[in-house]
Coordinates of C-alpha atoms in Angstrom, one line a residue:
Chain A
X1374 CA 66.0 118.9 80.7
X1375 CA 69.4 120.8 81.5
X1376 CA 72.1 121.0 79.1
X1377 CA 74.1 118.6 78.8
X1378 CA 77.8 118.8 79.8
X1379 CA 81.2 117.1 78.3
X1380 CA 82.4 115.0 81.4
X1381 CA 86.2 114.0 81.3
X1382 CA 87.1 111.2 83.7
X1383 CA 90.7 111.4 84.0
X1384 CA 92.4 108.3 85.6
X1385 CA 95.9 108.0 86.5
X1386 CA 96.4 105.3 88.8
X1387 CA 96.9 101.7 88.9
X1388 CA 94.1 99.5 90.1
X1389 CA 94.1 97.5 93.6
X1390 CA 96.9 99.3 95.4
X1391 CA 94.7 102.3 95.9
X1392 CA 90.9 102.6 95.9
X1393 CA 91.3 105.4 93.2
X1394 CA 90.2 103.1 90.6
X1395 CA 87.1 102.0 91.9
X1396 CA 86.2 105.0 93.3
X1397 CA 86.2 106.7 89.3
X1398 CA 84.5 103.6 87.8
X1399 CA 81.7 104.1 90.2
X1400 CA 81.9 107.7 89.9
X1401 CA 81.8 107.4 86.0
X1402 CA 78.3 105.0 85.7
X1403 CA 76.7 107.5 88.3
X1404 CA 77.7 110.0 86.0
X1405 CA 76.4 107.8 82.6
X1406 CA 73.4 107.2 84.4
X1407 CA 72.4 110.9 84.2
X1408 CA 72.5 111.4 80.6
X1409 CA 75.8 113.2 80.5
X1410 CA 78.6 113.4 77.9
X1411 CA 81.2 111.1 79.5
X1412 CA 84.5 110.4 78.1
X1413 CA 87.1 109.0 79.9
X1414 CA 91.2 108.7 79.8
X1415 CA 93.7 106.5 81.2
X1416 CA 97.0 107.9 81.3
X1417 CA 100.0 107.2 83.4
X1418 CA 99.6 104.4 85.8
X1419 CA 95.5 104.4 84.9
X1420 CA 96.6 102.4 81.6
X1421 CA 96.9 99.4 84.4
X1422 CA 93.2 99.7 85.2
X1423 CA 92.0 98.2 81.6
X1424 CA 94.8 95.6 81.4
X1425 CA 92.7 92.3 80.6
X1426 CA 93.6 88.7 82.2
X1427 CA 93.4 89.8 86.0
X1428 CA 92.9 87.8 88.3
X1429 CA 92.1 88.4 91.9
X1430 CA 91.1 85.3 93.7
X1431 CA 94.8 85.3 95.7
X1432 CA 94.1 88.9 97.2
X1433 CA 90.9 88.3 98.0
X1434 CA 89.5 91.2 96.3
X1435 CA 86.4 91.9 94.4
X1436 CA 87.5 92.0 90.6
X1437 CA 86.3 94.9 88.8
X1438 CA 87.5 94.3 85.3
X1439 CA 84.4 92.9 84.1
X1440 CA 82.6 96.4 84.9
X1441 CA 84.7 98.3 82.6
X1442 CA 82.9 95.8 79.7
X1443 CA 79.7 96.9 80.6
X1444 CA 80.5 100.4 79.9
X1445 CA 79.5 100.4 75.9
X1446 CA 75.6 99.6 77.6
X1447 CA 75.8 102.5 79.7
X1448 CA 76.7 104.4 75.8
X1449 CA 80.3 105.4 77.4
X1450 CA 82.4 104.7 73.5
X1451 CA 85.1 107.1 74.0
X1452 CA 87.6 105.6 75.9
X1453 CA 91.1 107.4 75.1
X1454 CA 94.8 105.6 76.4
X1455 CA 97.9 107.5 75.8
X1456 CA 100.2 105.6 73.6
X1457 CA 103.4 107.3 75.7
X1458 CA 101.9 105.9 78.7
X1459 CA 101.3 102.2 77.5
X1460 CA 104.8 102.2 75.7
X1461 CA 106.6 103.2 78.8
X1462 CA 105.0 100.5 80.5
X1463 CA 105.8 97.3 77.8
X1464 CA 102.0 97.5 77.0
X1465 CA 100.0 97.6 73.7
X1466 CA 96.3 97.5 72.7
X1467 CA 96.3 94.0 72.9
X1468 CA 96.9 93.6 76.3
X1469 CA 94.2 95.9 77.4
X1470 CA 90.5 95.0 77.2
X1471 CA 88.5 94.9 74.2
X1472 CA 86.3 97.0 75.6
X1473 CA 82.9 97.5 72.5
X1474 CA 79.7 99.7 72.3
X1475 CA 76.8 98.8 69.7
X1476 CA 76.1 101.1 67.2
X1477 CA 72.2 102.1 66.8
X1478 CA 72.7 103.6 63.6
X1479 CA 74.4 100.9 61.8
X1480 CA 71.9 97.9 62.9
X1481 CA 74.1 97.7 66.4
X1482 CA 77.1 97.2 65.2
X1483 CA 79.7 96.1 67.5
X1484 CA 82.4 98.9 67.5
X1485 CA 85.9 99.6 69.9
X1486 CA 85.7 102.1 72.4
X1487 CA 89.2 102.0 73.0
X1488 CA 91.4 104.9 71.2
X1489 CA 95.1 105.0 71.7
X1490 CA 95.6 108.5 71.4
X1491 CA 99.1 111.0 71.7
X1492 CA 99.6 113.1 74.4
X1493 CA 99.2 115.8 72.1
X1494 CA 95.5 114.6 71.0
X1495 CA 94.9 113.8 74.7
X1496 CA 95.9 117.9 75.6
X1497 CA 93.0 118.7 72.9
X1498 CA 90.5 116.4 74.5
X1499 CA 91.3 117.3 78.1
X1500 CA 90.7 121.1 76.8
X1501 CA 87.8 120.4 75.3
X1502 CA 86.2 118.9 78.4
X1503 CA 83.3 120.9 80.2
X1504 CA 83.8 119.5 83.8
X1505 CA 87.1 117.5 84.4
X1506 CA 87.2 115.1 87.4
X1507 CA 90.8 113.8 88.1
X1508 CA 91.3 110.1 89.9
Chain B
X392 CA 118.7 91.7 104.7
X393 CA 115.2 91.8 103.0
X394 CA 113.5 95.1 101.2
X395 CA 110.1 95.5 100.4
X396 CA 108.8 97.7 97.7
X397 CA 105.3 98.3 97.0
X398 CA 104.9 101.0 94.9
X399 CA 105.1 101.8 91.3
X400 CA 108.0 102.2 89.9
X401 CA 106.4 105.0 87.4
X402 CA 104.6 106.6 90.2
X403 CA 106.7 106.5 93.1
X404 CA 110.7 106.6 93.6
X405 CA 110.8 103.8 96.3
X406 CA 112.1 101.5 93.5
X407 CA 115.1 103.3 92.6
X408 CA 115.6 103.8 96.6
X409 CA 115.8 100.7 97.6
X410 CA 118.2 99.5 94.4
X411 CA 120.1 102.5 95.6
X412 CA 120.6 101.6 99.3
X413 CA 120.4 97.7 99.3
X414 CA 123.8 96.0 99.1
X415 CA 124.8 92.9 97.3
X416 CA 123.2 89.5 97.8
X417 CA 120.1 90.9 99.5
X418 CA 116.7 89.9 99.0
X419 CA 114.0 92.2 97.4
X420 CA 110.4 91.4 97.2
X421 CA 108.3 93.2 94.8
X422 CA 104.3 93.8 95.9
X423 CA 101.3 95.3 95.9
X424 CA 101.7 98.4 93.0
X425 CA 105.2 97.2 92.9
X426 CA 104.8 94.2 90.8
X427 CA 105.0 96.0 87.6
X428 CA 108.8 96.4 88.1
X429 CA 109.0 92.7 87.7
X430 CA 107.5 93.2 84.0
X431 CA 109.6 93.3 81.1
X432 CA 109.8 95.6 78.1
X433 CA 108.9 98.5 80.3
X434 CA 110.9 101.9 81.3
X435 CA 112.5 100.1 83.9
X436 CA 113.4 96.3 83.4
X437 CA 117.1 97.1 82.9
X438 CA 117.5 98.4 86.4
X439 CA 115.7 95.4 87.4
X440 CA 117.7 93.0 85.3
X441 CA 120.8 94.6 86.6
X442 CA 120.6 94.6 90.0
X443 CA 119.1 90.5 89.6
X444 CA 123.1 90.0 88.8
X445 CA 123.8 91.3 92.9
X446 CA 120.6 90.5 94.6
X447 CA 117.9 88.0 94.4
X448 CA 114.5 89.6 93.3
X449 CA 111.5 88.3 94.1
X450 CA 107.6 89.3 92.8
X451 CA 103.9 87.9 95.0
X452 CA 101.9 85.9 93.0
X453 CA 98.6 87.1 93.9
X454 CA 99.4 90.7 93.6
X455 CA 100.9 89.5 90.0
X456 CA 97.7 87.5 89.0
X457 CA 95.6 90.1 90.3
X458 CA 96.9 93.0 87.9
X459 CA 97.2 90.4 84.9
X460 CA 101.4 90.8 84.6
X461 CA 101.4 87.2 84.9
X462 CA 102.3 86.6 81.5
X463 CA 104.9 89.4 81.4
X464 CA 107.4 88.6 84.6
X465 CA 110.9 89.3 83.8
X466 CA 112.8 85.9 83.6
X467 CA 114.7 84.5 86.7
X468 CA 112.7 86.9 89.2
X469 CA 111.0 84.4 91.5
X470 CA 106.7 84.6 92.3
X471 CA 106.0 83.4 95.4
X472 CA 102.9 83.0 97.5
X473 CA 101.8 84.9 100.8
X474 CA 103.7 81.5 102.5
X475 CA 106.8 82.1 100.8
X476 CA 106.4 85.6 101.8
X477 CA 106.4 84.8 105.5
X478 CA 109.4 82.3 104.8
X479 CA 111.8 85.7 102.7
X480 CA 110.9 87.4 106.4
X481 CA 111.6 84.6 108.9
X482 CA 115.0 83.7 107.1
X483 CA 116.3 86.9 106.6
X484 CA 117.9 88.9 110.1
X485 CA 115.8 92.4 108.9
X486 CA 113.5 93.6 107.1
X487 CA 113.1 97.5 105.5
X488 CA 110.0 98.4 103.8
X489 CA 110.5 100.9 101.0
X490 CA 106.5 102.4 100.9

């Protein structure tokens, strides 16, 4: 088996104006499904992606919120936001998803994958990354 | 005279455009990525709320239900559905899209 690699998903745009978001949730379970190291960070606009309570029956496209909850199955648990990002734009944690993985080691344990971070702790996990892929 | 805007405000500068270059008692409809201007607390609700005292602002529902803002639409700016859409464009003499 090869070595495994820290994979940073990087996500900076809002969700249904541009395919971006899709395209890097797709991009990220392919990725999940290869054993790899993923982590993954919304920043600027990307903070929209994880907003909870969408609903998109009136533009007649396919929802994708729900995937981003199946992400704890797929062992993706470090989900960073950027607290300068979400303040900028009114949010806080509570309007995003409450996105869980189950912990193995502590009887599966429900546990938040979400991390609001700085910009400055965000900077240290960007640099820490192995393979950075930007959307 | 109705302006379109459908880009976000904290991505794109067509916001700040079109407030720049639209005169009083105009129309401006909010869509697509452009819907988050029409939330309040946020980096740019008090150019919003200012330019609501001149000129009537307007969000689209589904594009507001689809990103979840629904909750967070800054009082007196009106949501209105793809019909209400075609109406702001039949009543008004021209249309400019700010993309």
């Amino acid at each position: 088996m090869s070595e495994i690699k820290k994979f940073l998903y990087v996500n900076r745009k809002a969700p249904y104006g541009t395919i971006y978001a899709w395209e890097s949730l797709e991009v990220v379970l392919i990725g999940a499904a290869f054993d790899q190291d993923v982590t993954l960070a919304f920043v600027d606009d990307g903070v929209y992606q994880i907003v909870k309570g969408t609903d998109t029956a009136g533009i007649e496209m396919k929802n994708f919120s729900p995937t981003y909850t199946a992400l704890g199955d797929y062992d993706i648990k470090k989900i960073y936001v950027e607290k300068e990002s979400l303040e900028k734009r009114g949010l806080t944690v509570d309007d995003l998803l409450d996105l869980k993985w189950e912990d193995e080691d502590e009887d599966w344990a429900e546990k938040d994958s979400i991390h609001v971070v700085s910009s400055a702790e965000l900077a240290d996990i960007m640099d820490d990354a192995d393979i950075t892929l930007s959307f | 005279m109705l302006h379109t805007v459908n880009k976000s405000p904290f991505e794109k500068d067509s916001l700040a455009a079109c407030l720049r270059m639209s005169k009083d008692g105009c129309a401006i409809l909010l869509i697509e990525d452009a819907v988050y201007a029409a939330t309040d607390g946020t980096a740019v609700s008090d150019q919003i709320k200012e330019a609501m005292k001149t000129k009537s602002v307007y969000a689209l529902k589904p594009d507001v239900d689809a990103r979840g803002m629904s909750g967070k639409v800054i009082d007196g700016i009106e949501l209105i559905d793809y019909a209400g859409f075609v109406s702001l464009v039949a009543d008004q003499n021209s249309t400019q899209s700010w993309l």
